[in-house]
């Protein structure tokens, strides 16, 4: 059940709380450094939500205990298989006529270059076998194919500016990725918007979200993290996230200014 506490998440959360309190940090201060909301930090500590390894790493960095927290995370989660609802999204994407997505941390999978994919797949587990990494890259690349068909859905992406600056892979990896974002943003059925880094307290610090308009199904919601996951059709929740997406779009730079910002960041890569 979605509201059950996962023992693995509970054990990891208890360690986060112990280290946070030992460091003299409030939940609000830790949340500002990850970044996330105070409610998200509370849910992590109470074991109400599973935690990705990259989040464990960022919490550990903020608390100067990365090695300890990553070790605890690995003890609890290595070998953990994602629930079946992770498999739903590609099936819904194939049917969608419009997709809106927001991501605060990384370039979304549908817009990732192969080098960027490889770096993000390898980073959480540096000892991963090359064959396993290659297989995941191929799987992620194949998922992008529906955007290349004759009549693809309209795809609108909102990113936090920190995504452009985050060092993934190598300078060449980031150059290639930003160049691809510029190329993608020039397509008629694609829109990329960026929320400036100096925006105060915007409402998208929690997690990634995808809204999909599907014939005969209306608008569906996909949450990437949190105690509730997968494709959601609940009208109240969908409306809440439609409003959130509208707010995020209102904070973002328009397409032409977004392209200028991407070019600026691209030119600063050394």
Coordinates of C-alpha atoms in Angstrom, one line a residue:
X1 CA 0.0 0.0 0.0
X2 CA 1.2 3.5 -0.8
X3 CA 0.7 4.7 2.9
X4 CA 2.7 1.8 4.4
X5 CA 6.1 2.6 5.9
X6 CA 8.9 0.8 4.1
X7 CA 11.2 -0.7 6.7
X8 CA 14.2 0.1 4.4
X9 CA 13.1 3.7 4.1
X10 CA 12.4 3.9 7.8
X11 CA 15.9 2.6 8.8
X12 CA 17.6 5.0 6.3
X13 CA 15.4 7.9 7.5
X14 CA 16.3 7.3 11.1
X15 CA 20.0 7.6 10.3
X16 CA 19.4 10.8 8.4
X17 CA 17.6 12.3 11.4
X18 CA 20.4 11.1 13.8
X19 CA 23.2 12.7 11.7
X20 CA 21.1 15.9 11.0
X21 CA 20.5 16.4 14.7
X22 CA 24.1 15.6 15.5
X23 CA 25.1 18.3 13.0
X24 CA 22.8 20.8 14.6
X25 CA 20.7 21.3 11.4
X26 CA 17.0 21.9 11.3
X27 CA 14.9 20.1 8.7
X28 CA 14.3 23.4 7.0
X29 CA 18.1 24.2 6.8
X30 CA 18.8 20.7 5.4
X31 CA 15.9 21.1 2.9
X32 CA 17.4 24.3 1.6
X33 CA 20.7 22.6 0.9
X34 CA 19.4 19.6 -1.0
X35 CA 17.2 21.4 -2.3
X36 CA 13.8 20.1 -1.3
X37 CA 10.9 21.1 0.9
X38 CA 10.9 20.7 4.7
X39 CA 8.0 18.3 4.3
X40 CA 10.1 16.0 2.0
X41 CA 12.9 15.9 4.6
X42 CA 10.3 15.0 7.2
X43 CA 8.9 12.2 5.1
X44 CA 12.4 10.8 4.4
X45 CA 13.2 10.8 8.1
X46 CA 9.9 9.1 9.0
X47 CA 10.4 6.5 6.3
X48 CA 7.3 7.6 4.4
X49 CA 9.0 7.9 1.1
X50 CA 11.8 5.9 -0.6
X51 CA 15.0 7.7 -1.3
X52 CA 17.1 7.6 -4.5
X53 CA 20.8 7.2 -4.1
X54 CA 21.5 10.6 -5.6
X55 CA 19.3 12.1 -2.9
X56 CA 21.2 10.2 -0.2
X57 CA 24.5 11.5 -1.7
X58 CA 23.2 15.1 -1.6
X59 CA 21.9 14.8 2.0
X60 CA 25.3 13.3 3.0
X61 CA 27.2 16.1 1.3
X62 CA 25.0 18.7 3.1
X63 CA 25.7 17.0 6.4
X64 CA 29.3 16.2 5.7
X65 CA 28.5 12.5 6.1
X66 CA 28.2 11.4 2.5
X67 CA 30.3 8.2 2.9
X68 CA 28.2 7.1 6.0
X69 CA 24.8 7.9 4.5
X70 CA 25.6 6.3 1.1
X71 CA 26.8 3.2 2.9
X72 CA 23.5 3.0 4.9
X73 CA 21.5 3.6 1.7
X74 CA 23.4 0.8 -0.1
X75 CA 22.9 -1.6 2.9
X76 CA 19.1 -1.0 2.7
X77 CA 18.4 -0.5 -1.1
X78 CA 21.0 -2.3 -3.2
X79 CA 19.3 -5.0 -5.1
X80 CA 16.0 -3.3 -4.6
X81 CA 13.8 -3.5 -7.8
X82 CA 11.5 -0.6 -8.7
X83 CA 7.8 -1.3 -8.5
X84 CA 5.9 -2.3 -11.6
X85 CA 4.4 1.2 -12.0
X86 CA 7.8 2.4 -13.3
X87 CA 7.0 0.4 -16.4
X88 CA 3.7 2.2 -17.0
X89 CA 5.1 5.5 -18.2
X90 CA 6.6 4.5 -21.6
X91 CA 3.2 2.9 -22.5
X92 CA 1.3 6.1 -21.6
X93 CA 3.9 8.3 -23.4
X94 CA 3.2 6.3 -26.7
X95 CA -0.5 7.3 -26.5
X96 CA -0.1 10.9 -25.4
X97 CA -0.8 13.9 -27.6
X98 CA 0.8 16.4 -25.2
X99 CA 3.4 15.9 -22.5
X100 CA 4.5 18.5 -19.9
X101 CA 7.4 17.8 -17.7
X102 CA 9.3 19.5 -14.9
X103 CA 12.6 18.3 -13.4
X104 CA 14.7 20.1 -10.8
X105 CA 17.8 18.0 -10.9
X106 CA 18.7 16.5 -14.3
X107 CA 17.9 16.7 -17.9
X108 CA 14.9 14.4 -18.4
X109 CA 15.5 11.0 -19.9
X110 CA 13.6 11.9 -23.1
X111 CA 16.1 14.7 -23.8
X112 CA 19.3 13.1 -22.6
X113 CA 22.2 12.3 -25.0
X114 CA 23.8 8.9 -24.8
X115 CA 26.9 10.2 -23.0
X116 CA 24.7 12.0 -20.4
X117 CA 22.7 8.9 -19.9
X118 CA 25.8 6.8 -19.4
X119 CA 27.2 9.3 -16.8
X120 CA 23.9 9.4 -14.8
X121 CA 23.5 5.6 -14.9
X122 CA 27.1 5.1 -13.9
X123 CA 27.3 7.7 -11.1
X124 CA 25.2 6.1 -8.4
X125 CA 27.1 2.8 -8.7
X126 CA 30.6 3.3 -10.0
X127 CA 31.3 -0.5 -9.9
X128 CA 28.4 -1.3 -12.3
X129 CA 29.3 -3.7 -15.1
X130 CA 29.7 -2.1 -18.5
X131 CA 27.2 -4.5 -20.1
X132 CA 24.6 -3.5 -17.6
X133 CA 25.3 0.2 -18.2
X134 CA 25.1 -0.3 -22.0
X135 CA 21.8 -2.1 -21.7
X136 CA 20.3 0.7 -19.7
X137 CA 21.5 3.3 -22.2
X138 CA 19.9 1.3 -25.0
X139 CA 16.6 1.0 -23.1
X140 CA 16.6 4.7 -22.3
X141 CA 17.5 5.6 -25.9
X142 CA 14.7 3.4 -27.3
X143 CA 12.2 5.2 -25.1
X144 CA 13.0 8.4 -27.0
X145 CA 11.9 7.0 -30.3
X146 CA 8.3 8.1 -30.1
X147 CA 9.4 11.7 -30.2
X148 CA 10.9 11.1 -33.6
X149 CA 7.8 9.7 -35.3
X150 CA 6.0 11.6 -38.0
X151 CA 3.4 13.1 -35.6
X152 CA 4.9 13.2 -32.1
X153 CA 3.2 14.7 -29.1
X154 CA 3.9 18.3 -28.2
X155 CA 6.6 18.0 -25.5
X156 CA 7.1 20.9 -23.1
X157 CA 9.9 20.8 -20.5
X158 CA 10.6 23.1 -17.6
X159 CA 14.0 22.8 -16.0
X160 CA 15.6 24.5 -13.0
X161 CA 18.7 26.5 -14.2
X162 CA 20.9 24.4 -11.8
X163 CA 20.3 21.5 -14.3
X164 CA 22.4 23.4 -16.9
X165 CA 25.2 24.0 -14.5
X166 CA 25.3 20.6 -12.8
X167 CA 28.5 18.8 -13.8
X168 CA 27.6 15.4 -15.3
X169 CA 30.2 13.1 -16.8
X170 CA 32.8 15.5 -18.3
X171 CA 32.9 18.9 -20.0
X172 CA 32.5 17.2 -23.4
X173 CA 29.4 15.4 -22.0
X174 CA 27.8 18.7 -20.9
X175 CA 28.7 20.5 -24.1
X176 CA 27.0 17.7 -26.1
X177 CA 24.0 17.7 -23.8
X178 CA 23.5 21.5 -23.9
X179 CA 24.0 21.5 -27.7
X180 CA 21.3 18.9 -28.0
X181 CA 18.9 21.0 -25.8
X182 CA 19.4 23.9 -28.2
X183 CA 18.8 21.6 -31.2
X184 CA 15.6 20.1 -29.6
X185 CA 14.3 23.5 -28.6
X186 CA 14.3 24.5 -32.3
X187 CA 11.8 21.8 -33.2
X188 CA 8.2 22.8 -33.7
X189 CA 6.7 20.2 -31.4
X190 CA 9.1 20.8 -28.6
X191 CA 9.5 23.6 -26.0
X192 CA 12.2 24.0 -23.4
X193 CA 11.9 26.6 -20.6
X194 CA 14.3 27.3 -17.7
X195 CA 13.5 28.8 -14.3
X196 CA 16.4 31.2 -13.4
X197 CA 18.5 30.2 -10.5
X198 CA 17.8 33.4 -8.6
X199 CA 14.1 32.7 -8.4
X200 CA 13.0 32.8 -4.8
X201 CA 11.2 29.8 -3.2
X202 CA 9.6 28.4 -6.3
X203 CA 7.2 25.6 -5.8
X204 CA 9.1 22.9 -7.8
X205 CA 11.8 22.0 -5.4
X206 CA 10.2 18.7 -4.3
X207 CA 10.5 16.3 -7.2
X208 CA 9.9 15.7 -10.9
X209 CA 6.4 15.6 -12.4
X210 CA 5.0 14.7 -15.8
X211 CA 1.5 15.6 -17.1
X212 CA 0.3 13.6 -20.1
X213 CA -2.8 14.4 -22.2
X214 CA -4.1 11.1 -23.5
X215 CA -7.1 10.5 -25.9
X216 CA -10.1 9.0 -24.1
X217 CA -8.3 9.3 -20.7
X218 CA -7.9 13.0 -20.2
X219 CA -4.8 14.3 -18.4
X220 CA -2.8 11.8 -16.4
X221 CA -0.2 12.5 -13.8
X222 CA 3.1 10.7 -13.3
X223 CA 5.1 11.3 -10.1
X224 CA 8.8 10.3 -10.2
X225 CA 9.2 10.2 -6.4
X226 CA 7.2 10.2 -3.2
X227 CA 5.0 7.8 -1.3
X228 CA 2.6 7.7 -4.2
X229 CA 4.1 6.8 -7.5
X230 CA 3.3 5.9 -11.0
X231 CA 0.6 7.0 -13.4
X232 CA -2.3 8.7 -11.5
X233 CA -5.7 9.6 -12.8
X234 CA -7.2 11.0 -9.6
X235 CA -8.8 14.3 -10.7
X236 CA -8.0 16.2 -7.5
X237 CA -4.3 15.3 -7.7
X238 CA -4.1 15.9 -11.5
X239 CA -5.7 19.4 -11.0
X240 CA -3.3 20.2 -8.2
X241 CA -0.3 19.4 -10.5
X242 CA -1.8 21.2 -13.5
X243 CA -1.9 24.3 -11.3
X244 CA 1.7 23.6 -10.1
X245 CA 2.9 23.3 -13.7
X246 CA 1.2 26.5 -14.7
X247 CA 3.0 28.3 -11.8
X248 CA 6.4 26.8 -12.9
X249 CA 5.8 27.9 -16.5
X250 CA 5.0 31.4 -15.2
X251 CA 8.3 31.6 -13.4
X252 CA 10.4 30.3 -16.4
X253 CA 12.1 32.3 -19.0
X254 CA 10.4 32.3 -22.4
X255 CA 11.8 30.1 -25.2
X256 CA 14.1 32.7 -26.8
X257 CA 15.6 33.8 -23.4
X258 CA 16.0 30.1 -22.4
X259 CA 18.0 29.5 -25.6
X260 CA 20.1 32.5 -24.8
X261 CA 20.8 31.2 -21.3
X262 CA 21.7 27.7 -22.6
X263 CA 24.1 29.3 -25.1
X264 CA 25.6 31.4 -22.3
X265 CA 26.2 28.3 -20.0
X266 CA 27.5 26.4 -23.0
X267 CA 30.1 29.1 -23.6
X268 CA 31.2 29.0 -20.0
X269 CA 32.1 25.3 -20.0
X270 CA 35.9 24.8 -19.7

